[in-house]
Amino acid sequence: MSEDIEADTSCCASCGISEIDDIKLVPCDDCDLVKYCSEDCQKDHTSRHLLDCKKRAAELRDGLLFKQPESTHRGDCPICMLPLPLDTATYAMYTCCSKIVCTGCDFANEKREIEMRIVQTCPFCRKELPDTDEECDKQRMKRIEANDPVAIRFEGFEQCKKGNYIGALDYLKTAAELGDAEAHYRLSLLYKNGEGVEKDIGKEIYHAEEAAIGGGPL
């Protein structure tokens, strides 16, 4: 960032008042080029700032989009803290806590339970494993009520499998708002194929980019 831009951020871009004492400047909602002392100043400056703002906002988004993420959207195994692979056969997701555990930690826990002849439990939260699909569904619904993005996204996937795309849309939008990359990717497909919504290439691209920014594969 240039010195001129840095100087601009030390005072209101509209009226020129400096950030001193009880005067607090708030940055533009979309870029980091300017700050304002009030909403009125921001509105008055919009016409002069719009082009620069759009250009800078695009630069900032490209920076996020093309930055190599530290890990995939799967994150790390919560037990061994090693990165989780993309291959779904190498981990297990538990409905009791929505934690994704690698097969190594999963096997170690199962081996311990067999050797000690104790009841099977989740390797993370230690809750007893459900015996039926109905019990799994109840556990997932509890996690959904707790605003768990993984459980909410999973329910969205289940609704997609049933062909209930309108119902799936609500779940996936909620999970995406909570930062779930996979939910963003599935939303991009719904907007691409017009499933439950009208086809919208703008929203398709937006959600695909959000999935990529979150470390999800495209």
PDB file of C-alpha atoms in Angstrom:
ATOM      1  CA  MET A   1       0.000   0.000   0.000  1.00  0.00           C
ATOM      2  CA  SER A   2       1.354   3.434  -0.932  1.00  0.00           C
ATOM      3  CA  GLU A   3       2.045   6.275   1.493  1.00  0.00           C
ATOM      4  CA  ASP A   4      -0.743   8.322  -0.124  1.00  0.00           C
ATOM      5  CA  ILE A   5      -3.282   5.625   0.671  1.00  0.00           C
ATOM      6  CA  GLU A   6      -1.972   5.270   4.199  1.00  0.00           C
ATOM      7  CA  ALA A   7      -2.368   9.041   4.688  1.00  0.00           C
ATOM      8  CA  ASP A   8      -5.965   8.820   3.413  1.00  0.00           C
ATOM      9  CA  THR A   9      -6.843   6.254   6.067  1.00  0.00           C
ATOM     10  CA  SER A  10      -5.791   8.595   8.859  1.00  0.00           C
ATOM     11  CA  CYS A  11      -8.684  10.938   8.148  1.00  0.00           C
ATOM     12  CA  CYS A  12     -12.243  10.776   6.846  1.00  0.00           C
ATOM     13  CA  ALA A  13     -12.158  10.437   3.049  1.00  0.00           C
ATOM     14  CA  SER A  14     -15.204  12.681   2.736  1.00  0.00           C
ATOM     15  CA  CYS A  15     -14.876  15.573   5.204  1.00  0.00           C
ATOM     16  CA  GLY A  16     -11.172  15.209   6.049  1.00  0.00           C
ATOM     17  CA  ILE A  17     -11.558  15.117   9.831  1.00  0.00           C
ATOM     18  CA  SER A  18      -8.793  13.232  11.658  1.00  0.00           C
ATOM     19  CA  GLU A  19      -9.244  10.294  14.024  1.00  0.00           C
ATOM     20  CA  ILE A  20      -8.604  11.970  17.387  1.00  0.00           C
ATOM     21  CA  ASP A  21     -10.131  11.788  20.844  1.00  0.00           C
ATOM     22  CA  ASP A  22     -13.769  10.700  20.508  1.00  0.00           C
ATOM     23  CA  ILE A  23     -13.759  10.651  16.697  1.00  0.00           C
ATOM     24  CA  LYS A  24     -13.491   7.082  15.418  1.00  0.00           C
ATOM     25  CA  LEU A  25     -13.051   6.284  11.755  1.00  0.00           C
ATOM     26  CA  VAL A  26     -14.630   3.195  10.221  1.00  0.00           C
ATOM     27  CA  PRO A  27     -13.137   1.546   7.110  1.00  0.00           C
ATOM     28  CA  CYS A  28     -15.101   1.102   3.908  1.00  0.00           C
ATOM     29  CA  ASP A  29     -17.201  -2.062   3.999  1.00  0.00           C
ATOM     30  CA  ASP A  30     -15.620  -3.499   0.838  1.00  0.00           C
ATOM     31  CA  CYS A  31     -12.020  -2.251   0.679  1.00  0.00           C
ATOM     32  CA  ASP A  32      -9.145  -1.021   2.850  1.00  0.00           C
ATOM     33  CA  LEU A  33      -8.442   2.198   0.975  1.00  0.00           C
ATOM     34  CA  VAL A  34     -10.460   4.750   2.939  1.00  0.00           C
ATOM     35  CA  LYS A  35     -12.187   5.400   6.253  1.00  0.00           C
ATOM     36  CA  TYR A  36     -15.189   7.475   7.271  1.00  0.00           C
ATOM     37  CA  CYS A  37     -16.330   9.286  10.396  1.00  0.00           C
ATOM     38  CA  SER A  38     -20.039   8.672   9.749  1.00  0.00           C
ATOM     39  CA  GLU A  39     -22.540   6.923   7.486  1.00  0.00           C
ATOM     40  CA  ASP A  40     -23.478  10.294   5.961  1.00  0.00           C
ATOM     41  CA  CYS A  41     -19.861  10.898   4.924  1.00  0.00           C
ATOM     42  CA  GLN A  42     -19.671   7.423   3.423  1.00  0.00           C
ATOM     43  CA  LYS A  43     -22.833   8.024   1.381  1.00  0.00           C
ATOM     44  CA  ASP A  44     -21.598  11.448   0.210  1.00  0.00           C
ATOM     45  CA  HIS A  45     -18.271   9.943  -0.923  1.00  0.00           C
ATOM     46  CA  THR A  46     -19.726   6.888  -2.679  1.00  0.00           C
ATOM     47  CA  SER A  47     -19.826   8.323  -6.205  1.00  0.00           C
ATOM     48  CA  ARG A  48     -16.164   9.393  -6.040  1.00  0.00           C
ATOM     49  CA  HIS A  49     -14.937   6.211  -4.396  1.00  0.00           C
ATOM     50  CA  LEU A  50     -16.983   3.565  -6.209  1.00  0.00           C
ATOM     51  CA  LEU A  51     -14.568   2.695  -9.049  1.00  0.00           C
ATOM     52  CA  ASP A  52     -11.481   2.527  -6.817  1.00  0.00           C
ATOM     53  CA  CYS A  53     -13.446   0.549  -4.262  1.00  0.00           C
ATOM     54  CA  LYS A  54     -14.572  -2.085  -6.770  1.00  0.00           C
ATOM     55  CA  LYS A  55     -11.042  -2.449  -8.141  1.00  0.00           C
ATOM     56  CA  ARG A  56      -9.500  -2.843  -4.683  1.00  0.00           C
ATOM     57  CA  ALA A  57     -12.251  -5.217  -3.505  1.00  0.00           C
ATOM     58  CA  ALA A  58     -11.559  -7.425  -6.533  1.00  0.00           C
ATOM     59  CA  GLU A  59      -7.833  -7.397  -5.723  1.00  0.00           C
ATOM     60  CA  LEU A  60      -8.492  -8.390  -2.109  1.00  0.00           C
ATOM     61  CA  ARG A  61     -10.806 -11.213  -3.160  1.00  0.00           C
ATOM     62  CA  ASP A  62      -8.289 -12.505  -5.709  1.00  0.00           C
ATOM     63  CA  GLY A  63      -5.705 -12.519  -2.947  1.00  0.00           C
ATOM     64  CA  LEU A  64      -7.930 -14.790  -0.882  1.00  0.00           C
ATOM     65  CA  LEU A  65      -8.955 -16.934  -3.839  1.00  0.00           C
ATOM     66  CA  PHE A  66      -5.447 -17.700  -5.089  1.00  0.00           C
ATOM     67  CA  LYS A  67      -3.731 -17.948  -1.722  1.00  0.00           C
ATOM     68  CA  GLN A  68      -2.665 -21.489  -0.886  1.00  0.00           C
ATOM     69  CA  PRO A  69      -4.709 -22.523   2.201  1.00  0.00           C
ATOM     70  CA  GLU A  70      -2.888 -23.913   5.222  1.00  0.00           C
ATOM     71  CA  SER A  71      -4.962 -27.104   5.032  1.00  0.00           C
ATOM     72  CA  THR A  72      -7.965 -28.553   3.233  1.00  0.00           C
ATOM     73  CA  HIS A  73     -11.536 -27.829   4.262  1.00  0.00           C
ATOM     74  CA  ARG A  74     -11.440 -31.044   6.293  1.00  0.00           C
ATOM     75  CA  GLY A  75      -8.991 -29.539   8.765  1.00  0.00           C
ATOM     76  CA  ASP A  76      -7.053 -31.748  11.191  1.00  0.00           C
ATOM     77  CA  CYS A  77      -8.026 -34.885  13.067  1.00  0.00           C
ATOM     78  CA  PRO A  78      -9.082 -33.601  16.528  1.00  0.00           C
ATOM     79  CA  ILE A  79      -7.163 -36.418  18.255  1.00  0.00           C
ATOM     80  CA  CYS A  80      -3.787 -36.790  16.525  1.00  0.00           C
ATOM     81  CA  MET A  81      -3.936 -33.285  14.982  1.00  0.00           C
ATOM     82  CA  LEU A  82      -2.666 -34.540  11.619  1.00  0.00           C
ATOM     83  CA  PRO A  83      -4.263 -33.115   8.435  1.00  0.00           C
ATOM     84  CA  LEU A  84      -7.275 -35.117   7.260  1.00  0.00           C
ATOM     85  CA  PRO A  85      -6.980 -36.482   3.696  1.00  0.00           C
ATOM     86  CA  LEU A  86      -9.623 -35.733   1.068  1.00  0.00           C
ATOM     87  CA  ASP A  87     -10.359 -39.439   0.572  1.00  0.00           C
ATOM     88  CA  THR A  88     -13.597 -40.145   2.471  1.00  0.00           C
ATOM     89  CA  ALA A  89     -12.443 -43.727   3.120  1.00  0.00           C
ATOM     90  CA  THR A  90      -9.679 -42.468   5.423  1.00  0.00           C
ATOM     91  CA  TYR A  91     -11.845 -40.939   8.156  1.00  0.00           C
ATOM     92  CA  ALA A  92     -15.153 -41.274  10.000  1.00  0.00           C
ATOM     93  CA  MET A  93     -17.670 -38.613  11.057  1.00  0.00           C
ATOM     94  CA  TYR A  94     -19.495 -39.118  14.356  1.00  0.00           C
ATOM     95  CA  THR A  95     -23.049 -37.802  14.690  1.00  0.00           C
ATOM     96  CA  CYS A  96     -22.763 -37.317  18.469  1.00  0.00           C
ATOM     97  CA  CYS A  97     -20.277 -34.446  18.175  1.00  0.00           C
ATOM     98  CA  SER A  98     -19.876 -33.985  14.387  1.00  0.00           C
ATOM     99  CA  LYS A  99     -16.134 -34.580  14.728  1.00  0.00           C
ATOM    100  CA  ILE A 100     -14.229 -36.093  11.821  1.00  0.00           C
ATOM    101  CA  VAL A 101     -11.653 -38.620  13.075  1.00  0.00           C
ATOM    102  CA  CYS A 102      -8.938 -40.254  10.956  1.00  0.00           C
ATOM    103  CA  THR A 103      -9.014 -44.023  10.515  1.00  0.00           C
ATOM    104  CA  GLY A 104      -5.803 -44.411  12.531  1.00  0.00           C
ATOM    105  CA  CYS A 105      -7.295 -42.839  15.664  1.00  0.00           C
ATOM    106  CA  ASP A 106     -10.587 -44.602  14.975  1.00  0.00           C
ATOM    107  CA  PHE A 107      -8.829 -47.982  14.811  1.00  0.00           C
ATOM    108  CA  ALA A 108      -6.768 -47.277  17.934  1.00  0.00           C
ATOM    109  CA  ASN A 109      -9.928 -46.501  19.891  1.00  0.00           C
ATOM    110  CA  GLU A 110     -11.714 -49.609  18.608  1.00  0.00           C
ATOM    111  CA  LYS A 111      -8.694 -51.777  19.446  1.00  0.00           C
ATOM    112  CA  ARG A 112      -8.615 -50.344  22.996  1.00  0.00           C
ATOM    113  CA  GLU A 113     -12.316 -51.076  23.486  1.00  0.00           C
ATOM    114  CA  ILE A 114     -11.947 -54.681  22.268  1.00  0.00           C
ATOM    115  CA  GLU A 115      -8.931 -55.342  24.471  1.00  0.00           C
ATOM    116  CA  MET A 116     -10.626 -53.823  27.521  1.00  0.00           C
ATOM    117  CA  ARG A 117     -13.999 -55.407  26.623  1.00  0.00           C
ATOM    118  CA  ILE A 118     -15.847 -52.149  27.070  1.00  0.00           C
ATOM    119  CA  VAL A 119     -18.742 -50.590  25.205  1.00  0.00           C
ATOM    120  CA  GLN A 120     -17.993 -48.847  21.916  1.00  0.00           C
ATOM    121  CA  THR A 121     -17.842 -45.069  22.195  1.00  0.00           C
ATOM    122  CA  CYS A 122     -16.957 -42.053  20.086  1.00  0.00           C
ATOM    123  CA  PRO A 123     -13.150 -41.693  20.096  1.00  0.00           C
ATOM    124  CA  PHE A 124     -13.503 -37.953  20.693  1.00  0.00           C
ATOM    125  CA  CYS A 125     -16.419 -37.207  23.049  1.00  0.00           C
ATOM    126  CA  ARG A 126     -16.675 -40.760  24.485  1.00  0.00           C
ATOM    127  CA  LYS A 127     -20.446 -40.974  24.057  1.00  0.00           C
ATOM    128  CA  GLU A 128     -21.816 -44.444  23.474  1.00  0.00           C
ATOM    129  CA  LEU A 129     -22.309 -45.170  19.780  1.00  0.00           C
ATOM    130  CA  PRO A 130     -25.912 -45.352  18.513  1.00  0.00           C
ATOM    131  CA  ASP A 131     -27.291 -48.726  17.465  1.00  0.00           C
ATOM    132  CA  THR A 132     -29.739 -47.576  14.779  1.00  0.00           C
ATOM    133  CA  ASP A 133     -30.036 -45.014  11.999  1.00  0.00           C
ATOM    134  CA  GLU A 134     -32.897 -43.410  13.923  1.00  0.00           C
ATOM    135  CA  GLU A 135     -30.595 -42.758  16.877  1.00  0.00           C
ATOM    136  CA  CYS A 136     -27.996 -41.272  14.526  1.00  0.00           C
ATOM    137  CA  ASP A 137     -30.654 -38.964  13.102  1.00  0.00           C
ATOM    138  CA  LYS A 138     -31.646 -37.835  16.601  1.00  0.00           C
ATOM    139  CA  GLN A 139     -28.027 -37.076  17.457  1.00  0.00           C
ATOM    140  CA  ARG A 140     -27.594 -35.113  14.241  1.00  0.00           C
ATOM    141  CA  MET A 141     -30.755 -33.091  14.927  1.00  0.00           C
ATOM    142  CA  LYS A 142     -29.384 -32.184  18.366  1.00  0.00           C
ATOM    143  CA  ARG A 143     -26.204 -30.931  16.717  1.00  0.00           C
ATOM    144  CA  ILE A 144     -28.302 -28.948  14.233  1.00  0.00           C
ATOM    145  CA  GLU A 145     -30.175 -27.317  17.116  1.00  0.00           C
ATOM    146  CA  ALA A 146     -26.739 -26.377  18.523  1.00  0.00           C
ATOM    147  CA  ASN A 147     -25.974 -24.597  15.213  1.00  0.00           C
ATOM    148  CA  ASP A 148     -23.259 -27.080  14.231  1.00  0.00           C
ATOM    149  CA  PRO A 149     -22.302 -26.326  10.579  1.00  0.00           C
ATOM    150  CA  VAL A 150     -21.128 -29.892   9.872  1.00  0.00           C
ATOM    151  CA  ALA A 151     -24.406 -31.422  11.038  1.00  0.00           C
ATOM    152  CA  ILE A 152     -26.432 -28.763   9.214  1.00  0.00           C
ATOM    153  CA  ARG A 153     -24.511 -29.366   5.984  1.00  0.00           C
ATOM    154  CA  PHE A 154     -24.881 -33.138   6.336  1.00  0.00           C
ATOM    155  CA  GLU A 155     -28.660 -32.738   6.673  1.00  0.00           C
ATOM    156  CA  GLY A 156     -28.595 -30.603   3.544  1.00  0.00           C
ATOM    157  CA  PHE A 157     -26.809 -33.423   1.717  1.00  0.00           C
ATOM    158  CA  GLU A 158     -29.425 -35.904   2.962  1.00  0.00           C
ATOM    159  CA  GLN A 159     -32.239 -33.705   1.658  1.00  0.00           C
ATOM    160  CA  CYS A 160     -30.474 -33.521  -1.723  1.00  0.00           C
ATOM    161  CA  LYS A 161     -30.349 -37.315  -1.868  1.00  0.00           C
ATOM    162  CA  LYS A 162     -34.119 -37.375  -1.282  1.00  0.00           C
ATOM    163  CA  GLY A 163     -34.654 -34.865  -4.082  1.00  0.00           C
ATOM    164  CA  ASN A 164     -35.861 -32.207  -1.652  1.00  0.00           C
ATOM    165  CA  TYR A 165     -33.681 -29.442  -3.046  1.00  0.00           C
ATOM    166  CA  ILE A 166     -35.762 -26.612  -1.602  1.00  0.00           C
ATOM    167  CA  GLY A 167     -35.370 -28.063   1.898  1.00  0.00           C
ATOM    168  CA  ALA A 168     -31.692 -28.721   1.262  1.00  0.00           C
ATOM    169  CA  LEU A 169     -31.187 -25.109   0.231  1.00  0.00           C
ATOM    170  CA  ASP A 170     -32.138 -23.800   3.681  1.00  0.00           C
ATOM    171  CA  TYR A 171     -29.722 -26.150   5.445  1.00  0.00           C
ATOM    172  CA  LEU A 172     -26.875 -25.493   3.018  1.00  0.00           C
ATOM    173  CA  LYS A 173     -27.308 -21.711   3.164  1.00  0.00           C
ATOM    174  CA  THR A 174     -27.173 -21.828   6.965  1.00  0.00           C
ATOM    175  CA  ALA A 175     -24.049 -24.026   6.959  1.00  0.00           C
ATOM    176  CA  ALA A 176     -22.400 -21.764   4.372  1.00  0.00           C
ATOM    177  CA  GLU A 177     -23.124 -18.685   6.493  1.00  0.00           C
ATOM    178  CA  LEU A 178     -21.332 -20.481   9.327  1.00  0.00           C
ATOM    179  CA  GLY A 179     -18.281 -20.907   7.093  1.00  0.00           C
ATOM    180  CA  ASP A 180     -18.662 -24.487   5.848  1.00  0.00           C
ATOM    181  CA  ALA A 181     -16.734 -24.846   2.566  1.00  0.00           C
ATOM    182  CA  GLU A 182     -18.521 -28.006   1.445  1.00  0.00           C
ATOM    183  CA  ALA A 183     -21.884 -26.290   1.864  1.00  0.00           C
ATOM    184  CA  HIS A 184     -20.672 -23.481  -0.399  1.00  0.00           C
ATOM    185  CA  TYR A 185     -19.595 -26.011  -3.026  1.00  0.00           C
ATOM    186  CA  ARG A 186     -22.943 -27.847  -2.963  1.00  0.00           C
ATOM    187  CA  LEU A 187     -24.758 -24.511  -3.235  1.00  0.00           C
ATOM    188  CA  SER A 188     -22.704 -23.699  -6.324  1.00  0.00           C
ATOM    189  CA  LEU A 189     -23.958 -26.938  -7.890  1.00  0.00           C
ATOM    190  CA  LEU A 190     -27.590 -26.157  -7.021  1.00  0.00           C
ATOM    191  CA  TYR A 191     -27.320 -22.761  -8.698  1.00  0.00           C
ATOM    192  CA  LYS A 192     -25.503 -24.306 -11.658  1.00  0.00           C
ATOM    193  CA  ASN A 193     -28.124 -27.019 -12.230  1.00  0.00           C
ATOM    194  CA  GLY A 194     -31.164 -25.013 -11.149  1.00  0.00           C
ATOM    195  CA  GLU A 195     -32.099 -27.523  -8.454  1.00  0.00           C
ATOM    196  CA  GLY A 196     -34.477 -25.915  -5.953  1.00  0.00           C
ATOM    197  CA  VAL A 197     -33.536 -22.485  -7.323  1.00  0.00           C
ATOM    198  CA  GLU A 198     -33.349 -20.671 -10.643  1.00  0.00           C
ATOM    199  CA  LYS A 199     -30.027 -21.058 -12.436  1.00  0.00           C
ATOM    200  CA  ASP A 200     -27.742 -18.204 -11.440  1.00  0.00           C
ATOM    201  CA  ILE A 201     -24.188 -18.142 -12.777  1.00  0.00           C
ATOM    202  CA  GLY A 202     -23.254 -15.249 -10.493  1.00  0.00           C
ATOM    203  CA  LYS A 203     -24.205 -17.158  -7.338  1.00  0.00           C
ATOM    204  CA  GLU A 204     -22.704 -20.347  -8.776  1.00  0.00           C
ATOM    205  CA  ILE A 205     -19.324 -18.632  -9.179  1.00  0.00           C
ATOM    206  CA  TYR A 206     -19.568 -16.875  -5.801  1.00  0.00           C
ATOM    207  CA  HIS A 207     -20.180 -20.092  -3.842  1.00  0.00           C
ATOM    208  CA  ALA A 208     -17.544 -21.998  -5.849  1.00  0.00           C
ATOM    209  CA  GLU A 209     -15.010 -19.289  -4.990  1.00  0.00           C
ATOM    210  CA  GLU A 210     -16.004 -19.344  -1.313  1.00  0.00           C
ATOM    211  CA  ALA A 211     -15.497 -23.121  -1.310  1.00  0.00           C
ATOM    212  CA  ALA A 212     -12.035 -22.672  -2.840  1.00  0.00           C
ATOM    213  CA  ILE A 213     -11.114 -19.959  -0.344  1.00  0.00           C
ATOM    214  CA  GLY A 214     -12.143 -22.362   2.431  1.00  0.00           C
ATOM    215  CA  GLY A 215      -9.716 -24.988   1.117  1.00  0.00           C
ATOM    216  CA  GLY A 216     -12.301 -27.145  -0.647  1.00  0.00           C
ATOM    217  CA  PRO A 217     -11.434 -28.948  -3.899  1.00  0.00           C
ATOM    218  CA  LEU A 218     -13.285 -27.945  -7.060  1.00  0.00           C
TER     219      LEU A 218
END
